[in-house]
Short mmCIF file of C-alpha atoms and ligand atoms in Angstrom, two decimals:
data_model
loop_
_atom_site.label_atom_id
_atom_site.label_comp_id
_atom_site.label_asym_id
_atom_site.label_seq_id
_atom_site.Cartn_x
_atom_site.Cartn_y
_atom_site.Cartn_z
CA MET A 1 118.40 26.84 205.15
CA SER A 2 118.04 23.66 207.20
CA PRO A 3 117.31 20.38 205.39
CA PRO A 4 113.93 18.77 206.11
CA ASN A 5 113.83 15.71 208.34
CA VAL A 6 113.68 12.56 206.28
CA SER A 7 111.17 10.08 207.77
CA PRO A 8 111.98 10.17 211.50
CA ASP A 9 111.20 6.73 212.96
CA TRP A 10 108.07 8.00 214.77
CA TYR A 11 106.64 9.42 211.52
CA ASN A 12 104.58 6.57 210.04
CA PRO A 13 101.95 7.59 207.47
CA PRO A 14 99.48 4.68 207.32
CA PRO A 15 99.33 2.47 204.18
CA TYR A 16 96.29 3.14 201.96
CA ASP A 17 94.31 0.18 203.19
CA GLN A 18 94.48 1.57 206.77
CA TRP A 19 93.50 5.17 205.97
CA GLU A 20 89.91 4.79 207.18
CA ASP A 21 90.93 3.86 210.74
CA ALA A 22 94.05 6.03 211.05
CA GLN A 23 94.61 8.40 214.00
CA PRO A 24 97.30 10.81 212.75
CA HIS A 25 96.84 13.69 215.27
CA PRO A 26 99.55 12.50 217.75
CA MET A 27 102.06 12.12 214.87
CA TRP A 28 101.17 15.58 213.50
CA ALA A 29 101.57 17.10 217.00
CA GLN A 30 105.07 15.63 217.24
CA ALA A 31 105.90 16.96 213.77
CA ARG A 32 104.73 20.48 214.75
CA SER A 33 106.92 20.46 217.82
CA GLU A 34 110.04 18.74 216.40
CA CYS A 35 110.25 19.15 212.61
CA PRO A 36 107.29 20.74 210.79
CA ILE A 37 108.53 19.80 207.29
CA ILE A 38 109.10 16.09 206.72
CA GLU A 39 110.32 14.34 203.59
CA THR A 40 109.01 10.81 203.06
CA PRO A 41 110.41 8.44 200.39
CA GLY A 42 108.30 7.35 197.41
CA ASN A 43 106.15 4.22 197.53
CA GLU A 44 104.18 2.11 195.06
CA TRP A 45 101.30 4.66 195.00
CA ALA A 46 103.31 7.89 195.07
CA PRO A 47 106.72 7.19 193.49
CA ASP A 48 108.36 10.60 194.21
CA PRO A 49 109.61 11.66 197.66
CA THR A 50 106.92 13.87 199.25
CA PHE A 51 107.32 16.92 201.49
CA SER A 52 104.66 17.28 204.21
CA THR A 53 103.77 20.50 206.04
CA HIS A 54 102.21 20.66 209.51
CA THR A 55 101.94 24.30 210.68
CA PHE A 56 99.33 26.95 209.91
CA ALA A 57 101.89 29.34 208.37
CA ASP A 58 103.28 26.68 206.01
CA ALA A 59 99.77 25.55 204.96
CA ASP A 60 98.86 29.18 204.24
CA ARG A 61 102.05 29.78 202.25
CA VAL A 62 101.69 26.69 200.03
CA MET A 63 97.96 27.10 199.31
CA ARG A 64 98.23 30.81 198.52
CA ASP A 65 101.28 30.55 196.25
CA SER A 66 99.80 28.72 193.29
CA GLU A 67 102.67 29.63 190.96
CA THR A 68 105.26 27.84 193.09
CA PHE A 69 102.87 25.05 194.12
CA THR A 70 100.69 23.78 191.27
CA ALA A 71 97.36 22.03 191.86
CA THR A 72 97.70 19.92 188.68
CA ILE A 73 98.74 16.98 190.87
CA ASN A 74 95.06 16.67 191.85
CA GLY A 75 94.11 16.10 188.23
CA GLU A 76 96.87 13.55 187.56
CA SER A 77 95.31 10.70 189.51
CA MET A 78 91.65 11.64 189.06
CA ALA A 79 91.45 12.89 185.43
CA PRO A 80 90.86 9.41 183.92
CA PHE A 81 87.75 9.07 186.14
CA MET A 82 86.49 12.62 186.59
CA GLY A 83 87.61 14.28 183.34
CA GLU A 84 88.50 17.99 183.44
CA LEU A 85 88.82 18.71 187.12
CA MET A 86 88.81 22.27 188.50
CA LEU A 87 90.69 21.08 191.58
CA GLY A 88 93.59 20.24 189.24
CA MET A 89 93.71 23.52 187.27
CA ASP A 90 95.90 26.58 187.75
CA GLY A 91 95.97 30.24 186.75
CA ASP A 92 93.62 31.70 184.16
CA GLU A 93 92.03 28.41 183.16
CA HIS A 94 91.02 27.81 186.79
CA ARG A 95 89.87 31.43 187.30
CA ARG A 96 87.60 31.35 184.24
CA TYR A 97 86.13 27.95 185.07
CA ARG A 98 85.56 28.85 188.71
CA GLY A 99 84.01 32.18 187.66
CA ILE A 100 81.30 30.30 185.76
CA VAL A 101 80.39 27.70 188.37
CA ALA A 102 80.90 29.96 191.42
CA GLN A 103 77.76 32.00 190.71
CA ALA A 104 75.60 29.07 191.76
CA PHE A 105 77.48 28.61 195.05
CA LYS A 106 77.40 32.19 196.37
CA ARG A 107 75.90 32.56 199.84
CA SER A 108 72.84 34.35 198.40
CA ALA A 109 72.29 31.63 195.78
CA ILE A 110 72.50 28.86 198.39
CA GLU A 111 69.81 30.31 200.67
CA ARG A 112 67.13 29.51 198.12
CA TRP A 113 67.76 25.77 198.52
CA LYS A 114 67.12 25.88 202.27
CA PRO A 115 63.33 25.91 202.74
CA GLU A 116 62.20 23.24 200.32
CA LEU A 117 65.17 21.09 199.45
CA ILE A 118 67.42 21.10 202.55
CA ASP A 119 64.64 21.21 205.15
CA GLY A 120 62.57 18.79 203.04
CA VAL A 121 65.32 16.14 202.97
CA LEU A 122 65.85 16.51 206.74
CA THR A 123 62.13 16.24 207.47
CA ARG A 124 61.82 13.03 205.42
CA LEU A 125 64.88 11.40 207.02
CA LEU A 126 63.88 12.41 210.56
CA ASP A 127 60.23 11.37 210.05
CA GLU A 128 61.57 7.86 209.47
CA LEU A 129 64.11 7.92 212.28
CA ALA A 130 62.45 9.81 215.15
CA PRO A 131 59.77 7.24 216.18
CA ALA A 132 62.42 4.53 216.72
CA GLY A 133 63.87 6.22 219.85
CA ARG A 134 67.34 4.80 219.16
CA GLY A 135 69.60 4.19 216.19
CA ASP A 136 72.88 4.91 214.44
CA LEU A 137 72.83 8.55 213.33
CA VAL A 138 75.52 7.91 210.68
CA ALA A 139 73.70 5.04 208.95
CA SER A 140 70.24 6.61 209.10
CA LEU A 141 70.90 10.32 208.84
CA THR A 142 74.31 11.92 208.23
CA SER A 143 75.42 9.58 205.42
CA LYS A 144 72.13 10.07 203.52
CA TYR A 145 71.51 13.77 203.92
CA PRO A 146 74.14 15.74 201.89
CA VAL A 147 73.96 13.25 198.97
CA GLN A 148 70.25 13.86 198.63
CA VAL A 149 70.73 17.63 198.87
CA ILE A 150 73.34 17.64 196.10
CA CYS A 151 71.22 15.42 193.86
CA GLY A 152 68.34 17.85 194.44
CA ILE A 153 70.51 20.88 193.67
CA VAL A 154 71.86 19.32 190.47
CA GLY A 155 68.39 18.24 189.39
CA VAL A 156 68.89 14.46 189.54
CA PRO A 157 65.53 12.80 190.32
CA MET A 158 65.35 11.75 194.00
CA GLU A 159 64.67 8.11 193.15
CA ASP A 160 68.07 7.88 191.42
CA HIS A 161 70.22 9.29 194.21
CA GLU A 162 71.42 5.89 195.47
CA GLN A 163 72.62 4.92 192.01
CA PHE A 164 74.27 8.32 191.65
CA ASN A 165 76.02 7.92 194.99
CA GLU A 166 77.28 4.47 194.03
CA TRP A 167 78.83 5.85 190.83
CA ALA A 168 80.40 8.72 192.78
CA ASP A 169 81.95 6.24 195.21
CA GLN A 170 83.37 4.10 192.37
CA ILE A 171 84.75 7.21 190.64
CA ASN A 172 86.34 8.31 193.93
CA HIS A 173 88.07 4.95 194.31
CA GLY A 174 89.11 4.93 190.63
CA PRO A 175 92.86 5.22 191.31
CA LEU A 176 92.67 2.07 193.49
CA ARG A 177 90.12 0.15 191.37
CA PRO A 178 90.38 1.49 187.80
CA ASP A 179 87.91 -0.79 185.96
CA PRO A 180 84.80 -0.07 188.05
CA GLY A 181 85.95 3.59 188.27
CA MET A 182 86.02 3.99 184.46
CA ALA A 183 82.71 2.14 184.04
CA ALA A 184 81.01 4.37 186.65
CA SER A 185 82.44 7.51 185.06
CA ALA A 186 81.04 6.54 181.63
CA ALA A 187 77.68 5.48 183.15
CA MET A 188 77.28 8.79 184.98
CA VAL A 189 77.88 10.84 181.83
CA GLU A 190 75.48 8.63 179.85
CA TYR A 191 72.86 9.17 182.55
CA LEU A 192 73.40 12.94 182.67
CA GLU A 193 73.47 13.57 178.90
CA PRO A 194 69.69 13.59 178.34
CA LEU A 195 69.21 15.74 181.45
CA VAL A 196 71.78 18.26 180.15
CA GLU A 197 70.14 18.35 176.72
CA ALA A 198 66.71 18.88 178.29
CA ARG A 199 68.00 21.81 180.41
CA ARG A 200 69.68 23.34 177.36
CA ALA A 201 66.33 23.34 175.60
CA GLU A 202 64.32 24.40 178.66
CA PRO A 203 65.91 25.64 181.91
CA THR A 204 64.09 24.50 185.06
CA GLY A 205 65.87 26.55 187.75
CA ASP A 206 68.13 23.76 189.00
CA LEU A 207 71.95 23.86 189.05
CA LEU A 208 72.18 21.96 185.77
CA SER A 209 70.08 24.63 184.03
CA GLU A 210 72.30 27.34 185.49
CA LEU A 211 75.52 25.60 184.52
CA VAL A 212 74.56 25.00 180.89
CA HIS A 213 73.47 28.63 180.41
CA ALA A 214 76.04 30.46 182.63
CA GLU A 215 78.54 32.71 180.84
CA VAL A 216 81.63 34.64 181.89
CA ASP A 217 83.03 37.09 179.28
CA GLY A 218 80.80 35.46 176.67
CA GLU A 219 82.25 32.03 177.44
CA ARG A 220 80.20 28.96 178.41
CA LEU A 221 81.37 25.71 179.97
CA THR A 222 82.58 23.14 177.44
CA ASP A 223 81.02 19.67 177.77
CA GLY A 224 84.34 18.36 179.14
CA LYS A 225 84.32 20.92 181.96
CA LEU A 226 80.59 20.55 182.61
CA TYR A 227 80.78 16.76 183.09
CA GLY A 228 84.08 17.16 184.97
CA PHE A 229 82.33 19.47 187.44
CA LEU A 230 79.30 17.23 187.82
CA ARG A 231 81.51 14.21 188.48
CA LEU A 232 83.42 16.17 191.16
CA LEU A 233 80.35 17.52 192.98
CA LEU A 234 79.25 14.44 194.91
CA PRO A 235 82.72 13.36 196.08
CA ALA A 236 83.58 16.98 196.98
CA GLY A 237 80.28 17.94 198.52
CA ALA A 238 78.63 14.87 200.03
CA GLU A 239 81.35 12.81 201.71
CA THR A 240 82.99 15.93 203.20
CA THR A 241 79.79 17.36 204.68
CA TYR A 242 78.34 14.10 205.96
CA ARG A 243 81.54 13.31 207.83
CA LEU A 244 81.73 16.79 209.37
CA PHE A 245 78.06 16.56 210.39
CA GLY A 246 78.96 13.30 212.18
CA SER A 247 81.88 14.99 213.97
CA CYS A 248 79.59 17.84 215.13
CA LEU A 249 77.13 15.30 216.56
CA SER A 250 79.99 13.29 218.06
CA GLY A 251 81.19 16.45 219.87
CA LEU A 252 77.67 17.04 221.22
CA LEU A 253 77.06 13.43 222.26
CA THR A 254 80.38 13.18 224.11
CA HIS A 255 79.82 16.57 225.84
CA PRO A 256 76.27 16.34 227.27
CA GLU A 257 76.70 19.65 229.15
CA VAL A 258 77.34 21.39 225.80
CA MET A 259 74.39 19.53 224.26
CA ASP A 260 72.10 20.95 226.97
CA ARG A 261 73.38 24.49 226.37
CA VAL A 262 72.98 24.25 222.57
CA VAL A 263 69.46 22.80 222.83
CA GLU A 264 68.47 25.89 224.84
CA ASP A 265 70.48 28.49 222.90
CA ARG A 266 70.63 27.93 219.14
CA SER A 267 72.96 30.90 218.62
CA LEU A 268 75.64 28.40 219.74
CA VAL A 269 75.14 26.22 216.64
CA ALA A 270 77.32 28.48 214.43
CA PRO A 271 80.33 28.51 216.83
CA LEU A 272 79.87 24.75 217.30
CA ILE A 273 80.20 24.20 213.53
CA GLU A 274 83.29 26.45 213.25
CA GLU A 275 84.95 24.76 216.23
CA THR A 276 84.27 21.30 214.78
CA LEU A 277 85.73 22.37 211.42
CA ARG A 278 88.86 23.52 213.27
CA TRP A 279 89.01 20.62 215.73
CA ASP A 280 88.72 17.77 213.23
CA SER A 281 88.05 18.78 209.65
CA SER A 282 86.71 16.06 207.39
CA VAL A 283 89.33 17.05 204.77
CA PRO A 284 92.65 17.09 206.66
CA MET A 285 95.02 16.96 203.68
CA VAL A 286 95.52 18.89 200.44
CA SER A 287 98.01 18.12 197.63
CA ARG A 288 100.26 20.33 195.51
CA ARG A 289 103.52 19.94 193.49
CA ALA A 290 106.51 22.33 193.57
CA THR A 291 107.09 23.90 190.14
CA VAL A 292 110.61 25.21 190.93
CA ASP A 293 113.35 24.60 193.49
CA THR A 294 111.97 26.42 196.53
CA GLU A 295 111.72 26.31 200.31
CA ILE A 296 108.98 25.88 202.87
CA GLY A 297 109.55 27.01 206.44
CA GLY A 298 113.28 27.35 205.70
CA CYS A 299 113.62 23.78 204.30
CA PRO A 300 114.69 23.27 200.67
CA VAL A 301 112.09 21.57 198.43
CA ARG A 302 113.11 20.25 195.01
CA SER A 303 111.26 21.24 191.84
CA GLY A 304 108.70 18.57 190.89
CA SER A 305 108.25 17.27 194.43
CA PRO A 306 104.73 16.48 195.68
CA VAL A 307 103.81 18.57 198.74
CA THR A 308 101.14 17.35 201.18
CA VAL A 309 99.62 20.11 203.29
CA PHE A 310 98.13 18.69 206.46
CA ALA A 311 95.36 21.22 207.01
CA GLY A 312 94.13 19.08 209.92
CA SER A 313 97.49 19.68 211.62
CA ALA A 314 97.51 23.40 210.72
CA ASN A 315 94.17 23.65 212.58
CA HIS A 316 95.88 22.38 215.75
CA ASP A 317 98.81 24.81 215.53
CA GLU A 318 99.65 25.67 219.15
CA SER A 319 100.78 29.17 218.14
CA ARG A 320 97.10 29.96 217.27
CA TRP A 321 95.03 27.70 219.54
CA ALA A 322 95.66 26.78 223.19
CA ASP A 323 94.96 23.11 223.97
CA PRO A 324 94.11 22.48 220.29
CA ALA A 325 92.95 18.87 220.74
CA ALA A 326 90.09 20.02 223.00
CA TRP A 327 86.65 20.60 221.41
CA ASP A 328 85.68 23.94 222.92
CA ILE A 329 82.80 25.87 221.35
CA ASP A 330 83.60 28.96 223.49
CA ARG A 331 86.90 29.73 221.76
CA GLU A 332 87.50 33.20 220.30
CA PRO A 333 86.65 32.96 216.57
CA GLN A 334 89.77 32.70 214.43
CA ALA A 335 90.28 31.73 210.76
CA HIS A 336 90.94 27.99 210.26
CA MET A 337 92.06 25.89 207.30
CA ALA A 338 89.19 23.39 207.07
CA PHE A 339 88.07 24.81 203.71
CA GLY A 340 91.64 25.49 202.53
CA THR A 341 92.67 28.94 201.34
CA GLY A 342 93.86 30.68 198.16
CA ALA A 343 92.52 30.06 194.65
CA HIS A 344 91.02 26.63 195.38
CA GLN A 345 89.35 27.50 198.68
CA CYS A 346 86.26 25.32 199.01
CA LEU A 347 83.60 26.37 196.52
CA GLY A 348 80.90 24.68 198.59
CA MET A 349 81.68 26.19 202.00
CA HIS A 350 78.50 28.30 202.16
CA LEU A 351 76.42 25.28 201.20
CA ALA A 352 78.25 23.13 203.78
CA ARG A 353 77.61 25.68 206.55
CA VAL A 354 73.91 26.03 205.64
CA GLU A 355 73.49 22.23 205.52
CA LEU A 356 75.29 21.74 208.85
CA ASP A 357 73.30 24.48 210.57
CA ALA A 358 69.99 23.09 209.28
CA GLY A 359 71.04 19.52 210.13
CA ILE A 360 72.07 20.21 213.72
CA ASN A 361 68.98 22.30 214.44
CA ALA A 362 66.71 19.62 212.97
CA VAL A 363 68.35 16.88 215.06
CA LEU A 364 67.96 18.93 218.25
CA ASP A 365 64.31 19.72 217.39
CA ARG A 366 63.26 16.25 216.33
CA LEU A 367 65.31 13.96 218.63
CA PRO A 368 64.70 15.31 222.16
CA ASP A 369 66.85 14.08 225.09
CA LEU A 370 69.49 12.92 222.61
CA ARG A 371 72.23 10.92 224.35
CA LEU A 372 74.88 8.31 223.55
CA ASP A 373 73.55 4.76 223.50
CA GLU A 374 75.37 3.25 226.49
CA ALA A 375 75.12 -0.24 224.95
CA PHE A 376 77.89 0.76 222.50
CA PRO A 377 81.44 2.14 222.86
CA PRO A 378 81.64 5.97 222.60
CA PRO A 379 82.11 7.33 219.05
CA VAL A 380 85.56 8.13 217.66
CA VAL A 381 86.50 10.35 214.73
CA THR A 382 88.98 8.46 212.50
CA GLY A 383 90.65 8.73 209.09
CA TYR A 384 93.69 10.04 207.21
CA ALA A 385 92.39 11.60 203.97
CA PHE A 386 88.76 11.97 205.14
CA ARG A 387 87.82 12.10 208.81
CA GLY A 388 84.57 11.45 210.67
CA PRO A 389 82.92 8.93 213.02
CA LYS A 390 81.88 5.63 211.39
CA THR A 391 78.93 5.16 213.75
CA LEU A 392 76.97 7.31 216.23
CA PRO A 393 74.72 5.01 218.28
CA ALA A 394 72.28 7.22 220.18
CA THR A 395 68.98 7.20 222.06
CA TRP A 396 66.28 9.88 222.28
CA SER A 397 62.67 10.33 223.34
CA PRO A 398 60.46 9.12 220.46
C1 HEM B 1 82.47 20.30 205.61
C2 HEM B 1 82.45 20.20 204.33
C3 HEM B 1 83.58 20.49 203.40
C4 HEM B 1 84.94 20.54 203.62
C5 HEM B 1 85.67 20.32 204.94
C6 HEM B 1 85.56 20.88 202.35
C7 HEM B 1 86.93 21.07 202.18
C8 HEM B 1 87.52 21.51 201.01
C9 HEM B 1 88.92 21.85 200.86
C10 HEM B 1 89.99 21.75 201.96
C11 HEM B 1 89.11 22.25 199.58
C12 HEM B 1 90.43 22.76 198.95
C13 HEM B 1 91.18 21.67 198.23
C14 HEM B 1 92.51 22.16 197.67
O1 HEM B 1 92.91 23.29 197.89
O2 HEM B 1 93.16 21.34 197.01
C15 HEM B 1 87.83 22.16 198.90
C16 HEM B 1 87.62 22.46 197.56
C17 HEM B 1 86.42 22.28 196.92
N1 HEM B 1 85.20 21.96 197.50
FE1 HEM B 1 84.87 21.59 199.47
N2 HEM B 1 84.58 20.99 201.39
C18 HEM B 1 83.36 20.79 201.99
C19 HEM B 1 82.12 20.84 201.38
C20 HEM B 1 81.91 21.08 200.03
C21 HEM B 1 80.61 21.13 199.39
C22 HEM B 1 79.27 21.02 200.09
C23 HEM B 1 80.85 21.31 198.04
C24 HEM B 1 79.92 21.44 196.87
C25 HEM B 1 78.80 21.17 196.69
C26 HEM B 1 82.29 21.40 197.86
C27 HEM B 1 82.91 21.60 196.65
C28 HEM B 1 84.25 21.88 196.50
C29 HEM B 1 84.87 22.16 195.22
C30 HEM B 1 84.16 22.16 193.85
C31 HEM B 1 86.23 22.42 195.47
C32 HEM B 1 87.29 22.78 194.44
C33 HEM B 1 87.42 24.29 194.33
C34 HEM B 1 88.48 24.72 193.34
O3 HEM B 1 89.24 23.88 192.85
O4 HEM B 1 88.52 25.92 193.04
N3 HEM B 1 82.89 21.26 199.08
N4 HEM B 1 86.87 21.73 199.80
#
């Protein structure tokens, strides 16, 4: 067994306050070619030395072996703000919990949200945007769309979605700013309580009604797990999808020849989404902790060590994809890691794909002759823990 490399001098994970602007792909490429498992020393945020993986095979191994690599590390930092978090559960507890909430996220269950809710949100946002003829697609469209869809699915009244989004953001940043995080967590539960009670008394067909009545083996969700799930939904489902939507549009805007093909042939939208998920997933890292002394890729890993799986790097593994940094919608389809794998594989992946497909088609229908706005620099996808373009200045025929 060869020891892992300990922080080679070219391996510089950005400090937290620079995560938004980080560009880690070159560093991950060097790790894949020189030393795919790297040990980094602890710091003020993560006191234990961490082992990072960079290849597809190592990502697959860690995410599928949930006995050797526990997900409880995800709950450790977020539990004070989100409560009982499925992302931080293992084994039977996770299986039972996921069994109850998964029914609402099956492909067949998602389709029913498409005509009214998903298309309705897109129509409203594009009705406002289209006549302008130019604008930032992130500020006016992508950042607003999945939040409104999730609020609609949960059953939160539309007029409250901005408040809901603000709480979700404060909860998300809880580990960095605990006081507002705790206050937002309490405020969200207080807001949801009467809605939950109303759905218990009279189901209305929304997700909340389903969740309070769903049973697996005669078991229902406890209040702790119900509010834990509701507090996870917006951070897990809105930020991830809006950023990926932005990366899809960024690919199209920076490749006008592909844009022209996709406008004409909408069967290319599905491969475009899969290629963008592979090329630059909005969720490039996943966390676990080793439960025993073990090894990854032939490198020893000590029991108790945090393990960071760079799924964004696994999706550029040269042994699976030629020229992985290129955005190429004509690639042969091949499984990627954007939604993770194993027990915690993304619960919302069918919803994300339906939202992305509807979103891209609506943009191409409603914003004809869509092009980059030459008055601004071209868009870039950035980020370390979440990736996406911050702005997408564009013009179109009103
Ligand atoms: C492009 C969009 C999305 C991406 C790239 C993404 C990515 C991921 C990844 C990588 C994981 C696995 C995390 C781990 O193993 O630790 C995950 C889990 C999860 N995702 Fe997504 N996600 C997306 C959209 C959504 C949506 C729309 C929802 C829900 C409405 C959602 C809900 C969840 C939940 C609840 C989990 C935890 C599942 C579990 O613990 O069993 N995600 N997602």
